Amino acid sequence: MPHSRRYRSSERSSRGSYHERYRSRKHKRRRTRSRSSSSERDRRHRREDSYHVRSRSYDDHSADRRAYDRRYCDSYRRNDYSHERGEAYYEPEYRHSYEYRRSRDREGSYRSCKSSRRKHRRRRRRSRSFSRSSSVSILLCWASPVTFLSQVASWALTQLRGDVVLSSRFSSRGGARVALKIIKNVEKYKEAARLEINVLEKINEKDPENTNLCVRMFDWFDYHGHMCISFELLGLSTFDFLKDNNYLPYPIHQVRHMAYQVCQAVKFLHDNKLTHTDLKPENILFVNSDYELSYNLEKKRDERSVKSTAIRVVDFGSATFDHEHHSTIVSTRHYRAPEVILELGWSQPCDVWSIGCIIFEYYVGFTLFQTHDNREHLAMMERILGPIPSRMIRKTRKQKYFYHGRLDWDENTSAGRYVRENCKPLRRYLTSEAEDHHRLFDLIESMLEYEPSKRITLAEALKHPFFDVLEMEPSTKMWDSSRDISR
């Protein structure tokens, strides 16, 4: 509170004591120190800001995925010294799903300020929180004209706080529920959203009946600089369902249904000269993730079985047409093809490699290549799939990973022992000797071929013997696009 200056009357000016004058001078000095400490606190908070703001890494996935990594093997808890962690995996202008997190410690530090200063800082903190909020927020609402969706967007933007992802429902008479994606009002995120909208419009144009299992965009609009996109409402991602089910692998008949649909959806993209580049279980969503619950007496736990394996492929923010610029690094680390790591150039076959890794993950419940380092990633590939072809070694610019035509990897180091102990040849991951299981691994092996030119195409994959049972029993297909949206 500002201190008002008091003026003495003439009759009392002569009666002012020495102690009053001393207290006045002392109080003024105290005010000076207070201003100094205030500026010092401001500087200290500004320094702390730099420690509490970080971007979400594409190799980290999410907090759930990090816990999932730790579950795979205790050895994964060791530190990651990769220089590629974080935003380096993607060119910044193409990324739009970063999340920023704020520390609770900062909030605590503000509580010690005086009430007036605390109110001022709370206002400042709100404004900074909004500017650093998640680049994308998802809402559930009811489909209706753009006017109503604009009202939804207006409500959502007033509710954003920090890194929250909103999930709310709005009613409109006679409408169907949709998902509304709101992109942060930052130019690089908006540009990425425009690229995604362009891809989604092309998909809608080529597939007006939505028969090729790619997520359907209904509409998009700009609300005060925020790009808003409405999509069909889907269920959990295949990864989230796996996580919620304690990473219990999907049964092989469900793996077959899901793998066939993914191949069908991505083949449609490839036929239209488009590469997804970021296929992973998080970007494959169930149309309806309702499940049946049973109790496993042996393991003493509940186990979930999804009722319908109908899926949709989502997230086209990184999708690239053949004629467009191809970034050097694409794909999330665990699903990245060797030609991308070795910077040999990439095209549609890199999606096929990712699908092979995804199918393996559905079958066993954990990722095939659990690493964050290029050299270790290549060592895992050689341990699981055999030696890297000499042609690729000669052609790559990444000669630092090789010595005399072989991978420069010491198996006697701690990292070498780690790979040797936790990775094994692909066929040794089989959980059954049944013919279906061997056919599945034959398909995975053909998808994980080192040479992109020798890698199976998705048109060929759809004709693989592993999928023969689907042709014999078409009535058992579980990916019917119809669903009850009244729930």
Short mmCIF file of C-alpha atoms in Angstrom, two decimals:
data_model
loop_
_atom_site.label_atom_id
_atom_site.label_comp_id
_atom_site.label_asym_id
_atom_site.label_seq_id
_atom_site.Cartn_x
_atom_site.Cartn_y
_atom_site.Cartn_z
CA MET A 1 0.00 0.00 0.00
CA PRO A 2 1.52 3.43 -0.88
CA HIS A 3 2.45 5.57 2.13
CA SER A 4 0.79 9.00 2.23
CA ARG A 5 2.83 11.96 3.35
CA ARG A 6 1.53 13.77 6.42
CA TYR A 7 1.99 17.54 6.92
CA ARG A 8 2.16 18.89 10.44
CA SER A 9 0.25 21.96 11.52
CA SER A 10 2.31 25.01 12.41
CA GLU A 11 1.37 24.79 16.06
CA ARG A 12 2.60 21.21 16.33
CA SER A 13 5.65 21.42 14.09
CA SER A 14 7.77 22.68 16.93
CA ARG A 15 6.61 19.86 19.20
CA GLY A 16 7.81 17.00 16.98
CA SER A 17 10.12 14.75 18.99
CA TYR A 18 13.46 13.39 17.90
CA HIS A 19 12.07 9.86 18.16
CA GLU A 20 9.30 10.61 15.64
CA ARG A 21 11.77 12.06 13.17
CA TYR A 22 14.03 9.03 13.71
CA ARG A 23 11.16 6.59 13.13
CA SER A 24 10.24 8.45 9.96
CA ARG A 25 13.77 8.18 8.60
CA LYS A 26 13.96 4.52 9.65
CA HIS A 27 10.66 3.79 7.92
CA LYS A 28 11.88 5.39 4.71
CA ARG A 29 14.99 3.26 4.77
CA ARG A 30 12.83 0.18 5.31
CA ARG A 31 10.76 1.08 2.27
CA THR A 32 13.91 1.31 0.20
CA ARG A 33 14.99 -2.14 1.28
CA SER A 34 11.52 -3.49 0.54
CA ARG A 35 11.69 -2.22 -3.01
CA SER A 36 15.11 -3.80 -3.41
CA SER A 37 13.96 -7.16 -2.09
CA SER A 38 10.93 -7.00 -4.36
CA SER A 39 13.04 -6.54 -7.46
CA GLU A 40 15.31 -9.29 -6.24
CA ARG A 41 12.33 -11.59 -5.89
CA ASP A 42 11.21 -10.69 -9.39
CA ARG A 43 14.62 -11.56 -10.75
CA ARG A 44 14.65 -14.80 -8.78
CA HIS A 45 11.20 -15.81 -10.11
CA ARG A 46 12.28 -14.99 -13.64
CA ARG A 47 15.31 -17.24 -13.21
CA GLU A 48 13.07 -20.02 -11.86
CA ASP A 49 10.80 -19.67 -14.88
CA SER A 50 13.50 -21.05 -17.11
CA TYR A 51 13.72 -24.23 -15.03
CA HIS A 52 10.00 -24.98 -14.87
CA VAL A 53 9.15 -24.71 -18.57
CA ARG A 54 10.03 -27.68 -20.74
CA SER A 55 8.64 -29.21 -23.88
CA ARG A 56 7.25 -32.66 -24.18
CA SER A 57 9.66 -35.00 -25.92
CA TYR A 58 8.46 -37.22 -28.70
CA ASP A 59 10.74 -39.94 -27.46
CA ASP A 60 9.43 -39.57 -23.92
CA HIS A 61 5.87 -40.04 -25.23
CA SER A 62 4.06 -39.18 -22.01
CA ALA A 63 4.18 -39.91 -18.30
CA ASP A 64 2.21 -43.06 -19.01
CA ARG A 65 4.64 -44.17 -21.69
CA ARG A 66 7.61 -43.52 -19.38
CA ALA A 67 6.05 -45.78 -16.75
CA TYR A 68 5.44 -48.30 -19.49
CA ASP A 69 9.13 -48.09 -20.47
CA ARG A 70 10.16 -48.80 -16.89
CA ARG A 71 7.82 -51.79 -16.75
CA TYR A 72 9.46 -53.29 -19.82
CA CYS A 73 12.75 -53.77 -18.00
CA ASP A 74 14.32 -52.24 -14.89
CA SER A 75 17.42 -51.53 -16.93
CA TYR A 76 15.52 -48.85 -18.83
CA ARG A 77 15.70 -46.63 -15.77
CA ARG A 78 19.24 -45.62 -16.60
CA ASN A 79 19.81 -42.07 -17.80
CA ASP A 80 19.36 -41.15 -21.45
CA TYR A 81 22.23 -39.06 -22.79
CA SER A 82 20.94 -38.87 -26.35
CA HIS A 83 21.44 -35.52 -28.03
CA GLU A 84 18.29 -36.15 -30.05
CA ARG A 85 15.88 -36.10 -27.12
CA GLY A 86 13.18 -33.46 -27.17
CA GLU A 87 12.29 -31.15 -29.98
CA ALA A 88 15.25 -32.19 -32.12
CA TYR A 89 13.28 -35.19 -33.33
CA TYR A 90 10.99 -32.96 -35.32
CA GLU A 91 11.54 -29.70 -37.07
CA PRO A 92 9.86 -27.11 -34.82
CA GLU A 93 7.65 -25.70 -37.54
CA TYR A 94 6.01 -29.07 -38.06
CA ARG A 95 5.34 -29.89 -34.45
CA HIS A 96 2.19 -28.72 -32.73
CA SER A 97 1.56 -31.08 -29.83
CA TYR A 98 4.10 -29.87 -27.31
CA GLU A 99 2.88 -29.58 -23.74
CA TYR A 100 4.32 -27.19 -21.22
CA ARG A 101 4.30 -27.96 -17.53
CA ARG A 102 4.53 -25.62 -14.55
CA SER A 103 5.95 -26.49 -11.17
CA ARG A 104 3.83 -26.28 -8.04
CA ASP A 105 6.83 -24.90 -6.21
CA ARG A 106 6.46 -21.65 -8.09
CA GLU A 107 2.91 -21.29 -6.91
CA GLY A 108 4.01 -21.78 -3.34
CA SER A 109 6.60 -19.04 -3.60
CA TYR A 110 3.91 -16.50 -4.46
CA ARG A 111 1.89 -17.16 -1.32
CA SER A 112 4.46 -15.37 0.83
CA CYS A 113 3.88 -12.01 -0.93
CA LYS A 114 1.61 -9.30 0.46
CA SER A 115 -2.03 -9.41 -0.57
CA SER A 116 -1.86 -6.59 -3.11
CA ARG A 117 1.31 -7.96 -4.65
CA ARG A 118 -0.16 -11.49 -4.59
CA LYS A 119 -3.22 -10.36 -6.56
CA HIS A 120 -1.01 -8.61 -9.08
CA ARG A 121 1.20 -11.67 -9.47
CA ARG A 122 -1.83 -13.94 -9.77
CA ARG A 123 -3.04 -11.89 -12.72
CA ARG A 124 0.43 -12.05 -14.28
CA ARG A 125 0.66 -15.77 -13.62
CA ARG A 126 -2.68 -16.38 -15.34
CA SER A 127 -1.60 -14.57 -18.44
CA ARG A 128 1.70 -16.43 -18.61
CA SER A 129 -0.07 -19.72 -17.92
CA PHE A 130 -2.34 -19.18 -20.90
CA SER A 131 0.51 -18.27 -23.20
CA ARG A 132 2.38 -21.41 -22.21
CA SER A 133 -0.62 -23.68 -22.28
CA SER A 134 -0.79 -26.82 -24.33
CA SER A 135 -0.69 -26.17 -28.04
CA VAL A 136 -3.69 -28.45 -28.54
CA SER A 137 -6.78 -29.05 -26.41
CA ILE A 138 -9.41 -31.66 -27.11
CA LEU A 139 -13.07 -31.35 -26.17
CA LEU A 140 -16.06 -33.60 -26.54
CA CYS A 141 -19.16 -31.76 -27.70
CA TRP A 142 -22.27 -32.13 -29.79
CA ALA A 143 -22.14 -31.51 -33.52
CA SER A 144 -24.05 -28.41 -34.60
CA PRO A 145 -23.54 -25.31 -36.72
CA VAL A 146 -20.26 -23.44 -36.54
CA THR A 147 -21.93 -20.73 -34.43
CA PHE A 148 -22.45 -23.16 -31.57
CA LEU A 149 -18.97 -24.66 -31.95
CA SER A 150 -17.60 -21.12 -31.75
CA GLN A 151 -19.40 -20.72 -28.42
CA VAL A 152 -17.81 -23.98 -27.30
CA ALA A 153 -14.39 -22.69 -28.35
CA SER A 154 -15.03 -19.43 -26.49
CA TRP A 155 -15.88 -21.34 -23.31
CA ALA A 156 -12.87 -23.61 -23.70
CA LEU A 157 -10.40 -20.78 -24.15
CA THR A 158 -11.60 -19.14 -20.93
CA GLN A 159 -11.10 -22.42 -19.05
CA LEU A 160 -7.57 -23.27 -20.20
CA ARG A 161 -5.05 -23.48 -17.38
CA GLY A 162 -1.47 -24.61 -17.89
CA ASP A 163 -1.13 -27.97 -19.60
CA VAL A 164 -4.65 -29.31 -19.13
CA VAL A 165 -6.41 -31.17 -21.90
CA LEU A 166 -10.09 -30.39 -21.58
CA SER A 167 -12.72 -33.06 -21.92
CA SER A 168 -16.24 -31.66 -21.62
CA ARG A 169 -19.64 -32.32 -23.13
CA PHE A 170 -22.00 -29.83 -24.68
CA SER A 171 -25.57 -30.50 -25.71
CA SER A 172 -27.29 -29.26 -28.81
CA ARG A 173 -30.68 -30.51 -29.92
CA GLY A 174 -30.46 -33.27 -32.49
CA GLY A 175 -26.69 -33.23 -32.81
CA ALA A 176 -24.14 -36.04 -32.73
CA ARG A 177 -21.17 -35.90 -30.40
CA VAL A 178 -17.86 -34.84 -31.92
CA ALA A 179 -14.33 -34.12 -30.74
CA LEU A 180 -13.18 -30.51 -31.05
CA LYS A 181 -9.45 -29.90 -31.36
CA ILE A 182 -8.34 -26.36 -30.48
CA ILE A 183 -4.85 -25.26 -31.51
CA LYS A 184 -2.94 -22.63 -29.58
CA ASN A 185 -2.77 -19.17 -31.14
CA VAL A 186 0.92 -19.38 -32.07
CA GLU A 187 1.95 -19.07 -35.70
CA LYS A 188 4.06 -22.24 -35.92
CA TYR A 189 1.25 -24.32 -34.37
CA LYS A 190 -1.31 -22.68 -36.65
CA GLU A 191 0.83 -23.43 -39.70
CA ALA A 192 1.09 -27.08 -38.63
CA ALA A 193 -2.70 -27.13 -38.17
CA ARG A 194 -3.17 -25.76 -41.69
CA LEU A 195 -0.99 -28.56 -43.05
CA GLU A 196 -3.03 -31.15 -41.16
CA ILE A 197 -6.29 -29.62 -42.38
CA ASN A 198 -5.00 -29.78 -45.95
CA VAL A 199 -4.24 -33.51 -45.56
CA LEU A 200 -7.61 -34.19 -43.93
CA GLU A 201 -9.45 -32.35 -46.70
CA LYS A 202 -7.62 -34.46 -49.29
CA ILE A 203 -8.60 -37.61 -47.39
CA ASN A 204 -12.26 -36.52 -47.27
CA GLU A 205 -12.14 -35.75 -50.98
CA LYS A 206 -10.69 -39.16 -51.88
CA ASP A 207 -12.83 -41.09 -49.39
CA PRO A 208 -16.20 -39.34 -49.05
CA GLU A 209 -17.84 -42.47 -47.59
CA ASN A 210 -15.12 -42.84 -44.92
CA THR A 211 -14.49 -46.49 -45.79
CA ASN A 212 -10.69 -46.41 -45.45
CA LEU A 213 -10.50 -46.12 -41.67
CA CYS A 214 -8.81 -42.72 -41.38
CA VAL A 215 -10.31 -40.33 -38.81
CA ARG A 216 -12.95 -38.11 -40.37
CA MET A 217 -12.75 -34.32 -40.14
CA PHE A 218 -16.21 -32.73 -40.12
CA ASP A 219 -15.30 -29.05 -40.23
CA TRP A 220 -12.78 -26.44 -39.15
CA PHE A 221 -12.88 -22.75 -38.33
CA ASP A 222 -10.77 -19.94 -36.89
CA TYR A 223 -11.89 -18.52 -33.57
CA HIS A 224 -9.97 -15.36 -32.64
CA GLY A 225 -6.76 -16.80 -34.05
CA HIS A 226 -7.27 -20.30 -32.63
CA MET A 227 -7.63 -23.01 -35.27
CA CYS A 228 -10.48 -25.34 -34.31
CA ILE A 229 -11.08 -28.72 -35.98
CA SER A 230 -14.05 -31.00 -35.35
CA PHE A 231 -13.62 -34.77 -35.74
CA GLU A 232 -15.69 -37.88 -35.30
CA LEU A 233 -15.68 -38.97 -31.67
CA LEU A 234 -13.59 -42.10 -31.02
CA GLY A 235 -12.63 -44.25 -28.05
CA LEU A 236 -9.30 -44.91 -26.34
CA SER A 237 -6.09 -45.34 -28.27
CA THR A 238 -4.78 -48.88 -28.60
CA PHE A 239 -1.89 -47.89 -26.34
CA ASP A 240 -4.12 -46.41 -23.62
CA PHE A 241 -6.26 -49.55 -23.61
CA LEU A 242 -3.09 -51.65 -23.32
CA LYS A 243 -1.86 -49.50 -20.44
CA ASP A 244 -5.19 -49.60 -18.60
CA ASN A 245 -5.14 -53.38 -19.00
CA ASN A 246 -1.76 -53.68 -17.22
CA TYR A 247 -0.01 -54.17 -20.59
CA LEU A 248 -1.71 -57.49 -21.15
CA PRO A 249 -1.11 -58.35 -24.84
CA TYR A 250 -4.05 -58.47 -27.22
CA PRO A 251 -5.22 -61.98 -28.22
CA ILE A 252 -3.93 -63.05 -31.62
CA HIS A 253 -7.38 -62.91 -33.26
CA GLN A 254 -7.66 -59.27 -32.17
CA VAL A 255 -4.11 -58.58 -33.35
CA ARG A 256 -5.13 -59.96 -36.76
CA HIS A 257 -8.21 -57.72 -37.01
CA MET A 258 -6.34 -54.60 -35.90
CA ALA A 259 -3.29 -55.25 -38.09
CA TYR A 260 -5.49 -55.75 -41.16
CA GLN A 261 -7.27 -52.46 -40.59
CA VAL A 262 -4.05 -50.52 -40.04
CA CYS A 263 -2.63 -51.95 -43.27
CA GLN A 264 -5.83 -51.06 -45.09
CA ALA A 265 -5.89 -47.47 -43.79
CA VAL A 266 -2.21 -46.77 -44.47
CA LYS A 267 -2.40 -48.43 -47.91
CA PHE A 268 -5.09 -45.88 -48.76
CA LEU A 269 -2.66 -43.10 -47.80
CA HIS A 270 0.16 -44.63 -49.84
CA ASP A 271 -2.11 -45.04 -52.87
CA ASN A 272 -2.68 -41.29 -52.67
CA LYS A 273 1.05 -40.51 -52.50
CA LEU A 274 0.96 -39.71 -48.78
CA THR A 275 3.21 -40.99 -45.97
CA HIS A 276 1.91 -40.79 -42.40
CA THR A 277 5.42 -40.78 -40.79
CA ASP A 278 4.17 -41.02 -37.18
CA LEU A 279 2.42 -44.36 -36.84
CA LYS A 280 2.35 -45.72 -33.29
CA PRO A 281 -0.24 -47.28 -30.95
CA GLU A 282 -1.10 -43.82 -29.56
CA ASN A 283 -2.24 -42.75 -33.04
CA ILE A 284 -4.49 -45.76 -33.62
CA LEU A 285 -7.81 -45.34 -31.82
CA PHE A 286 -10.67 -47.72 -31.17
CA VAL A 287 -14.00 -46.57 -32.58
CA ASN A 288 -15.59 -47.82 -29.37
CA SER A 289 -13.35 -48.95 -26.51
CA ASP A 290 -16.07 -50.61 -24.42
CA TYR A 291 -14.82 -53.86 -22.93
CA GLU A 292 -15.81 -57.02 -21.10
CA LEU A 293 -14.25 -57.64 -17.72
CA SER A 294 -13.12 -61.02 -16.42
CA TYR A 295 -11.13 -62.11 -13.39
CA ASN A 296 -7.90 -64.08 -13.80
CA LEU A 297 -7.67 -66.43 -10.81
CA GLU A 298 -4.08 -67.41 -11.56
CA LYS A 299 -2.79 -63.83 -11.71
CA LYS A 300 -5.43 -62.52 -9.28
CA ARG A 301 -6.39 -59.49 -11.33
CA ASP A 302 -9.13 -58.18 -13.59
CA GLU A 303 -8.53 -58.42 -17.32
CA ARG A 304 -10.25 -56.42 -20.04
CA SER A 305 -11.20 -57.59 -23.51
CA VAL A 306 -12.31 -54.92 -25.98
CA LYS A 307 -15.69 -55.72 -27.49
CA SER A 308 -14.97 -54.37 -30.97
CA THR A 309 -11.58 -54.01 -32.63
CA ALA A 310 -12.78 -51.39 -35.13
CA ILE A 311 -10.04 -48.74 -35.30
CA ARG A 312 -9.20 -45.42 -36.94
CA VAL A 313 -5.80 -43.96 -37.81
CA VAL A 314 -5.40 -40.39 -36.50
CA ASP A 315 -2.90 -37.51 -36.26
CA PHE A 316 -1.95 -36.36 -39.73
CA GLY A 317 0.06 -33.39 -38.52
CA SER A 318 3.29 -34.94 -39.82
CA ALA A 319 1.86 -36.59 -42.95
CA THR A 320 3.89 -35.74 -46.06
CA PHE A 321 2.98 -35.90 -49.73
CA ASP A 322 5.53 -37.32 -52.16
CA HIS A 323 6.11 -33.93 -53.78
CA GLU A 324 6.65 -32.10 -50.47
CA HIS A 325 9.87 -31.52 -48.56
CA HIS A 326 10.92 -34.59 -46.57
CA SER A 327 12.39 -33.80 -43.16
CA THR A 328 15.55 -35.69 -42.24
CA ILE A 329 14.11 -37.18 -39.04
CA VAL A 330 10.57 -38.53 -38.83
CA SER A 331 8.68 -41.06 -36.69
CA THR A 332 8.72 -41.58 -32.96
CA ARG A 333 11.96 -43.27 -31.89
CA HIS A 334 10.67 -46.79 -31.13
CA TYR A 335 8.98 -47.04 -34.54
CA ARG A 336 11.69 -45.38 -36.64
CA ALA A 337 12.97 -47.22 -39.72
CA PRO A 338 16.72 -47.82 -40.24
CA GLU A 339 16.83 -45.69 -43.41
CA VAL A 340 15.65 -42.73 -41.31
CA ILE A 341 18.32 -43.30 -38.65
CA LEU A 342 21.02 -43.64 -41.31
CA GLU A 343 19.66 -40.61 -43.23
CA LEU A 344 19.35 -42.54 -46.48
CA GLY A 345 16.08 -40.89 -47.43
CA TRP A 346 12.62 -42.24 -46.76
CA SER A 347 9.23 -42.75 -48.38
CA GLN A 348 6.18 -44.99 -47.82
CA PRO A 349 8.20 -48.06 -46.67
CA CYS A 350 9.07 -46.26 -43.42
CA ASP A 351 5.36 -46.55 -42.49
CA VAL A 352 5.51 -50.31 -43.14
CA TRP A 353 8.42 -50.63 -40.67
CA SER A 354 6.40 -48.73 -38.06
CA ILE A 355 3.43 -51.05 -38.58
CA GLY A 356 5.67 -54.08 -38.04
CA CYS A 357 6.80 -52.63 -34.70
CA ILE A 358 3.19 -51.84 -33.75
CA ILE A 359 1.94 -55.37 -34.52
CA PHE A 360 4.77 -56.82 -32.42
CA GLU A 361 3.78 -54.53 -29.54
CA TYR A 362 0.15 -55.65 -29.74
CA TYR A 363 1.30 -59.29 -29.62
CA VAL A 364 3.73 -59.13 -26.66
CA GLY A 365 2.63 -55.98 -24.79
CA PHE A 366 5.89 -53.99 -24.98
CA THR A 367 7.95 -52.17 -27.60
CA LEU A 368 10.45 -54.04 -29.74
CA PHE A 369 13.17 -51.36 -29.77
CA GLN A 370 13.18 -49.71 -26.35
CA THR A 371 15.99 -47.16 -26.64
CA HIS A 372 16.74 -43.48 -27.12
CA ASP A 373 20.16 -43.72 -28.77
CA ASN A 374 20.92 -44.25 -32.47
CA ARG A 375 23.90 -46.54 -31.99
CA GLU A 376 22.08 -48.65 -29.42
CA HIS A 377 19.02 -48.73 -31.67
CA LEU A 378 21.12 -50.13 -34.53
CA ALA A 379 22.71 -52.66 -32.15
CA MET A 380 19.24 -53.83 -31.10
CA MET A 381 18.26 -54.23 -34.73
CA GLU A 382 21.30 -56.40 -35.40
CA ARG A 383 20.63 -58.47 -32.29
CA ILE A 384 16.97 -59.06 -33.25
CA LEU A 385 17.03 -59.02 -37.07
CA GLY A 386 20.62 -59.82 -38.03
CA PRO A 387 23.42 -57.67 -39.51
CA ILE A 388 22.71 -54.43 -41.35
CA PRO A 389 23.27 -54.83 -45.13
CA SER A 390 26.67 -53.66 -46.34
CA ARG A 391 25.06 -51.54 -49.07
CA MET A 392 23.28 -49.41 -46.48
CA ILE A 393 26.51 -49.09 -44.47
CA ARG A 394 28.45 -47.91 -47.52
CA LYS A 395 25.77 -45.45 -48.57
CA THR A 396 25.03 -43.76 -45.24
CA ARG A 397 26.52 -40.45 -44.20
CA LYS A 398 26.48 -41.67 -40.59
CA GLN A 399 29.85 -43.42 -40.81
CA LYS A 400 30.52 -42.58 -37.16
CA TYR A 401 28.35 -45.58 -36.25
CA PHE A 402 30.50 -48.01 -38.25
CA TYR A 403 34.10 -49.23 -38.40
CA HIS A 404 35.53 -51.29 -41.26
CA GLY A 405 32.07 -51.95 -42.67
CA ARG A 406 30.56 -53.18 -39.39
CA LEU A 407 28.59 -51.55 -36.60
CA ASP A 408 30.99 -49.98 -34.11
CA TRP A 409 29.55 -51.62 -31.01
CA ASP A 410 31.37 -53.14 -28.04
CA GLU A 411 29.36 -55.95 -26.49
CA ASN A 412 31.61 -56.00 -23.43
CA THR A 413 30.46 -52.57 -22.23
CA SER A 414 27.48 -52.10 -19.92
CA ALA A 415 25.39 -50.96 -22.89
CA GLY A 416 26.54 -53.98 -24.89
CA ARG A 417 25.62 -56.37 -22.08
CA TYR A 418 22.28 -54.63 -21.71
CA VAL A 419 21.39 -55.19 -25.37
CA ARG A 420 22.63 -58.79 -25.27
CA GLU A 421 20.61 -59.61 -22.16
CA ASN A 422 17.38 -57.84 -23.09
CA CYS A 423 17.13 -58.45 -26.83
CA LYS A 424 16.93 -61.76 -28.66
CA PRO A 425 16.27 -62.99 -32.20
CA LEU A 426 12.76 -62.14 -33.34
CA ARG A 427 11.35 -65.68 -33.48
CA ARG A 428 12.27 -66.28 -29.85
CA TYR A 429 9.48 -63.86 -28.85
CA LEU A 430 6.88 -66.39 -30.04
CA THR A 431 4.46 -67.31 -27.24
CA SER A 432 3.05 -70.34 -29.09
CA GLU A 433 4.17 -72.79 -31.76
CA ALA A 434 0.75 -72.70 -33.43
CA GLU A 435 0.71 -72.02 -37.17
CA ASP A 436 -1.13 -68.71 -36.72
CA HIS A 437 1.68 -67.37 -34.54
CA HIS A 438 4.38 -68.38 -37.01
CA ARG A 439 2.44 -66.73 -39.83
CA LEU A 440 2.19 -63.56 -37.78
CA PHE A 441 5.95 -63.47 -37.25
CA ASP A 442 6.54 -64.16 -40.91
CA LEU A 443 4.50 -61.03 -41.66
CA ILE A 444 6.40 -59.00 -39.05
CA GLU A 445 9.74 -60.16 -40.46
CA SER A 446 8.75 -59.07 -43.96
CA MET A 447 7.76 -55.65 -42.58
CA LEU A 448 11.06 -55.31 -40.70
CA GLU A 449 13.25 -55.89 -43.75
CA TYR A 450 16.26 -53.53 -43.62
CA GLU A 451 16.21 -52.59 -47.30
CA PRO A 452 13.17 -50.40 -48.07
CA SER A 453 13.09 -51.76 -51.64
CA LYS A 454 12.81 -55.34 -50.31
CA ARG A 455 10.29 -54.52 -47.60
CA ILE A 456 6.80 -55.87 -48.16
CA THR A 457 4.23 -53.40 -49.49
CA LEU A 458 0.88 -53.01 -47.78
CA ALA A 459 -0.93 -54.32 -50.85
CA GLU A 460 1.13 -57.51 -50.51
CA ALA A 461 0.68 -57.56 -46.73
CA LEU A 462 -3.12 -57.57 -47.04
CA LYS A 463 -2.79 -60.81 -49.05
CA HIS A 464 -0.50 -62.47 -46.50
CA PRO A 465 -1.57 -65.95 -45.27
CA PHE A 466 -1.92 -64.55 -41.75
CA PHE A 467 -5.08 -62.77 -42.93
CA ASP A 468 -6.56 -65.74 -44.81
CA VAL A 469 -9.00 -66.51 -42.01
CA LEU A 470 -10.58 -63.08 -42.49
CA GLU A 471 -11.33 -63.90 -46.12
CA MET A 472 -12.87 -67.23 -45.17
CA GLU A 473 -15.06 -65.68 -42.47
CA PRO A 474 -15.99 -62.18 -43.65
CA SER A 475 -18.98 -62.08 -41.32
CA THR A 476 -16.65 -62.14 -38.33
CA LYS A 477 -14.93 -58.88 -39.23
CA MET A 478 -15.11 -56.56 -36.26
CA TRP A 479 -14.26 -53.24 -37.89
CA ASP A 480 -17.74 -52.25 -39.01
CA SER A 481 -17.78 -48.45 -39.02
CA SER A 482 -21.29 -48.28 -37.55
CA ARG A 483 -21.51 -47.45 -33.88
CA ASP A 484 -23.93 -46.28 -31.25
CA ILE A 485 -23.18 -42.60 -30.66
CA SER A 486 -25.92 -42.11 -28.08
CA ARG A 487 -23.83 -43.27 -25.16
#
